[in-house]
JSON list of C-alpha atoms in Angstrom, two decimals:
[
{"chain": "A", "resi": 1, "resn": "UNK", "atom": "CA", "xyz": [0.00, 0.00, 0.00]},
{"chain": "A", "resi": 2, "resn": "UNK", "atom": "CA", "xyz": [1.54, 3.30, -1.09]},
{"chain": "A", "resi": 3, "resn": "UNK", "atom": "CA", "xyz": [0.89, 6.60, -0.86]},
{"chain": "A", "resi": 4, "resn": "UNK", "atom": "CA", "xyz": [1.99, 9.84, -2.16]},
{"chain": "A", "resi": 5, "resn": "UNK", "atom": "CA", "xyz": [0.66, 13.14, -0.13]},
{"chain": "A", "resi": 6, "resn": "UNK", "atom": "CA", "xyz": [1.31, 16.70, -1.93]},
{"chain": "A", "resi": 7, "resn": "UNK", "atom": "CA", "xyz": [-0.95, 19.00, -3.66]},
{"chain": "A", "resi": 8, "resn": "UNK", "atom": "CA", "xyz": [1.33, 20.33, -6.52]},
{"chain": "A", "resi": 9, "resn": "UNK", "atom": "CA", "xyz": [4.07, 19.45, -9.11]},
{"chain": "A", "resi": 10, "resn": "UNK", "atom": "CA", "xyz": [6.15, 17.65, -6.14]},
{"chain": "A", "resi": 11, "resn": "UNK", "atom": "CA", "xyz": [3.89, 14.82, -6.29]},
{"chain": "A", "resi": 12, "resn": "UNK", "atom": "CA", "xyz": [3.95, 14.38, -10.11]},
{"chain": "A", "resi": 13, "resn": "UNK", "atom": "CA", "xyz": [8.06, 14.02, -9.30]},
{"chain": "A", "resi": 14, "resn": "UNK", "atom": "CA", "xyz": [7.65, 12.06, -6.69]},
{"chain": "A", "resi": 15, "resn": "UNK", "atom": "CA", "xyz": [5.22, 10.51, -8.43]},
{"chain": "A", "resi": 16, "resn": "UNK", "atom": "CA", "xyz": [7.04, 9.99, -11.51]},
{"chain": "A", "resi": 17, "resn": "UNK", "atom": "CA", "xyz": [10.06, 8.25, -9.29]},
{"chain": "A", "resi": 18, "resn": "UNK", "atom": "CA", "xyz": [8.07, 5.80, -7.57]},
{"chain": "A", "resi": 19, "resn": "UNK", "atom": "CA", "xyz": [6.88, 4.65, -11.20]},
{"chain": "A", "resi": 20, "resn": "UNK", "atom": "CA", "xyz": [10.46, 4.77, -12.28]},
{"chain": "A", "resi": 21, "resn": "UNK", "atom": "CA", "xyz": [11.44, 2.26, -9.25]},
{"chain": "A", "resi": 22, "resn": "UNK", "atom": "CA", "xyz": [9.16, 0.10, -9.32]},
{"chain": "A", "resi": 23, "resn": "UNK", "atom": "CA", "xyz": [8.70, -0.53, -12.93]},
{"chain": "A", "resi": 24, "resn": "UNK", "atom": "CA", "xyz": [13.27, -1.30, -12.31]},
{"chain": "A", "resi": 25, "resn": "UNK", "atom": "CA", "xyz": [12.27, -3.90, -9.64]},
{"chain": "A", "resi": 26, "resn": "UNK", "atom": "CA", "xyz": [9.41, -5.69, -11.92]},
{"chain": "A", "resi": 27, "resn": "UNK", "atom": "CA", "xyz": [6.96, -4.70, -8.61]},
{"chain": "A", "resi": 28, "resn": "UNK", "atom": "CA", "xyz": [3.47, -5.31, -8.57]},
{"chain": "A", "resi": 29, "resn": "UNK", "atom": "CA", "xyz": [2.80, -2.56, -6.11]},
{"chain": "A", "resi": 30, "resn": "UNK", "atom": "CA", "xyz": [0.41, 0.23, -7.31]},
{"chain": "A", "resi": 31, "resn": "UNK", "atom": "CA", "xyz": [0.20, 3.79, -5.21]},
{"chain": "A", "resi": 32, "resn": "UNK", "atom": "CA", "xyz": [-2.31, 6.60, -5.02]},
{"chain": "A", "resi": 33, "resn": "UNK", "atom": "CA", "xyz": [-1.81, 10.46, -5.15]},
{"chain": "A", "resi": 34, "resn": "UNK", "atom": "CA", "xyz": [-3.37, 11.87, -2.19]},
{"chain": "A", "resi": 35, "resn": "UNK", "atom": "CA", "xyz": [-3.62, 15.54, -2.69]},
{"chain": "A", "resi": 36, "resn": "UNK", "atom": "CA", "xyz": [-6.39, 16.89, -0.20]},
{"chain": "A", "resi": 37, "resn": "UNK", "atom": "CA", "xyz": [-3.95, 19.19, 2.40]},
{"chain": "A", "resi": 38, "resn": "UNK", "atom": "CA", "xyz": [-6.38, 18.25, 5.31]},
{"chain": "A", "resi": 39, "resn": "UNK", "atom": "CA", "xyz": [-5.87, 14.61, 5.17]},
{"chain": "A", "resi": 40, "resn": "UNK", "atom": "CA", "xyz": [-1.99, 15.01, 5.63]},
{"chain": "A", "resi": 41, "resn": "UNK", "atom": "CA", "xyz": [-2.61, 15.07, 9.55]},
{"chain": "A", "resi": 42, "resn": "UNK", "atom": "CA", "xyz": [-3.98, 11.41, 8.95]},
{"chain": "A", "resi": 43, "resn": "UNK", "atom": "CA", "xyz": [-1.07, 10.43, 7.78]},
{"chain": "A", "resi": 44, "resn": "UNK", "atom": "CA", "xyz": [1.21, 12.33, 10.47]},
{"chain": "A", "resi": 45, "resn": "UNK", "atom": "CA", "xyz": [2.82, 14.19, 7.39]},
{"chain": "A", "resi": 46, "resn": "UNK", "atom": "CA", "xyz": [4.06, 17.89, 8.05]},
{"chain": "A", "resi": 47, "resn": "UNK", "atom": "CA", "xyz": [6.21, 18.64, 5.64]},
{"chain": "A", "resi": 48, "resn": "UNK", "atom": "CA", "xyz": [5.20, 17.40, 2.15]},
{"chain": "A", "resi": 49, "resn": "UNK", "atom": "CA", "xyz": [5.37, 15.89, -0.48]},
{"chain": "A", "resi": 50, "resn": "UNK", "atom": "CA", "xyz": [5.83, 12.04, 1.79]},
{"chain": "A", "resi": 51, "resn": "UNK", "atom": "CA", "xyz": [5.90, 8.77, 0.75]},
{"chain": "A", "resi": 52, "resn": "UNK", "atom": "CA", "xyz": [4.18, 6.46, 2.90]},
{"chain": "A", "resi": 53, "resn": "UNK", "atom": "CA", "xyz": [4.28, 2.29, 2.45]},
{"chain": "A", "resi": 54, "resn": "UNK", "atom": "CA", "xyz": [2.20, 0.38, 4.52]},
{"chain": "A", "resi": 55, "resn": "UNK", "atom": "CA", "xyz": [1.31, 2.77, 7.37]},
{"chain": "A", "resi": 56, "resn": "UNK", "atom": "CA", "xyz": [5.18, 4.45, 7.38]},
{"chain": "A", "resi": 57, "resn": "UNK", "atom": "CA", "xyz": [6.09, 7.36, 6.47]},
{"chain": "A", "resi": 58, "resn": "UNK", "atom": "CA", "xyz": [9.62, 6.93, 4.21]},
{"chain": "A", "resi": 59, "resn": "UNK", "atom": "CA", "xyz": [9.98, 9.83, 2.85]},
{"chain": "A", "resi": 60, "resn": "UNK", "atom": "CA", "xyz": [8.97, 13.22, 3.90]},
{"chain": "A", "resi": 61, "resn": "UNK", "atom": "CA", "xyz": [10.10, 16.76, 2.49]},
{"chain": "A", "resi": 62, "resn": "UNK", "atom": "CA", "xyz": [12.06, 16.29, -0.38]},
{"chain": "A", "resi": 63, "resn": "UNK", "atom": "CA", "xyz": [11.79, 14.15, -3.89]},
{"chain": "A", "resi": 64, "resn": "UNK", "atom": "CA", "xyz": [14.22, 11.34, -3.80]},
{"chain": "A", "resi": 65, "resn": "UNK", "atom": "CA", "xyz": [16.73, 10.14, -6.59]},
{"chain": "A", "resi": 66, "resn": "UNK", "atom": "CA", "xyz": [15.68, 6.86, -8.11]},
{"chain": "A", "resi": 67, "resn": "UNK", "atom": "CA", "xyz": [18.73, 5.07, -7.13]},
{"chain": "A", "resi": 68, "resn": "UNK", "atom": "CA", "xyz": [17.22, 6.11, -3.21]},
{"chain": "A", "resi": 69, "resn": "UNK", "atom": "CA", "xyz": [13.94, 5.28, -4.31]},
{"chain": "A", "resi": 70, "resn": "UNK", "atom": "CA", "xyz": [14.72, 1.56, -5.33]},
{"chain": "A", "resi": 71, "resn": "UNK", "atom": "CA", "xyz": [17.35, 1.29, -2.28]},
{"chain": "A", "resi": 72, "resn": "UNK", "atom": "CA", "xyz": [13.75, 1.92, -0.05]},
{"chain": "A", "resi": 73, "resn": "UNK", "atom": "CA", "xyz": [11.23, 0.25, -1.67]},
{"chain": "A", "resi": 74, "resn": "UNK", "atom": "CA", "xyz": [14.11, -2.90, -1.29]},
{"chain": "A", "resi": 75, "resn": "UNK", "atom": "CA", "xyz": [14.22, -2.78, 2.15]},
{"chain": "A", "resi": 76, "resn": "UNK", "atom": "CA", "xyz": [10.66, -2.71, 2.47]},
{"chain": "A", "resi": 77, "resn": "UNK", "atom": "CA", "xyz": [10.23, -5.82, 0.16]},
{"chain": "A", "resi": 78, "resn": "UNK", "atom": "CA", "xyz": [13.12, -7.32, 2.56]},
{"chain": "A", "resi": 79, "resn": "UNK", "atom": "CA", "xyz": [11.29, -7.27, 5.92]},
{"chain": "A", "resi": 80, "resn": "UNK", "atom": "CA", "xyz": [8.13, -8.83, 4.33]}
]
């Protein structure tokens, strides 16, 4: 379960990078855009844009390379 949270053009990057990744690692995981400011809270997200996967918050504040962006949706694969 993924999750981008930003309003603007930081979430089509992010976006765009979490595509990139996980299209590299032949994933099956899918993510929604979540661009509604007052849900952010939900998510305990501050300082967007944030990535969350499965309940965590990865990523929060800045738009990651895709190199970092594979290196954490590895891990995550990892502990499952």
């Amino acid at each position: 379960d993924i999750k981008i949270l930003e309003e603007f053009t930081e979430a089509i990057q992010l976006a765009v990078v979490v595509d990139s990744a996980l299209k590299k690692l032949n994933s099956n995981y899918s993510f929604e855009i979540i661009g509604n400011p007052n849900l952010f809270e939900d998510y305990n997200v501050d300082n967007p844009p944030a990535l969350i996967i499965d309940g965590e918050v990865l990523v929060e504040g800045y738009v990651p390379t895709l190199d970092e962006m594979v290196d954490i949706i590895n891990e995550i694969k990892e502990e499952k």
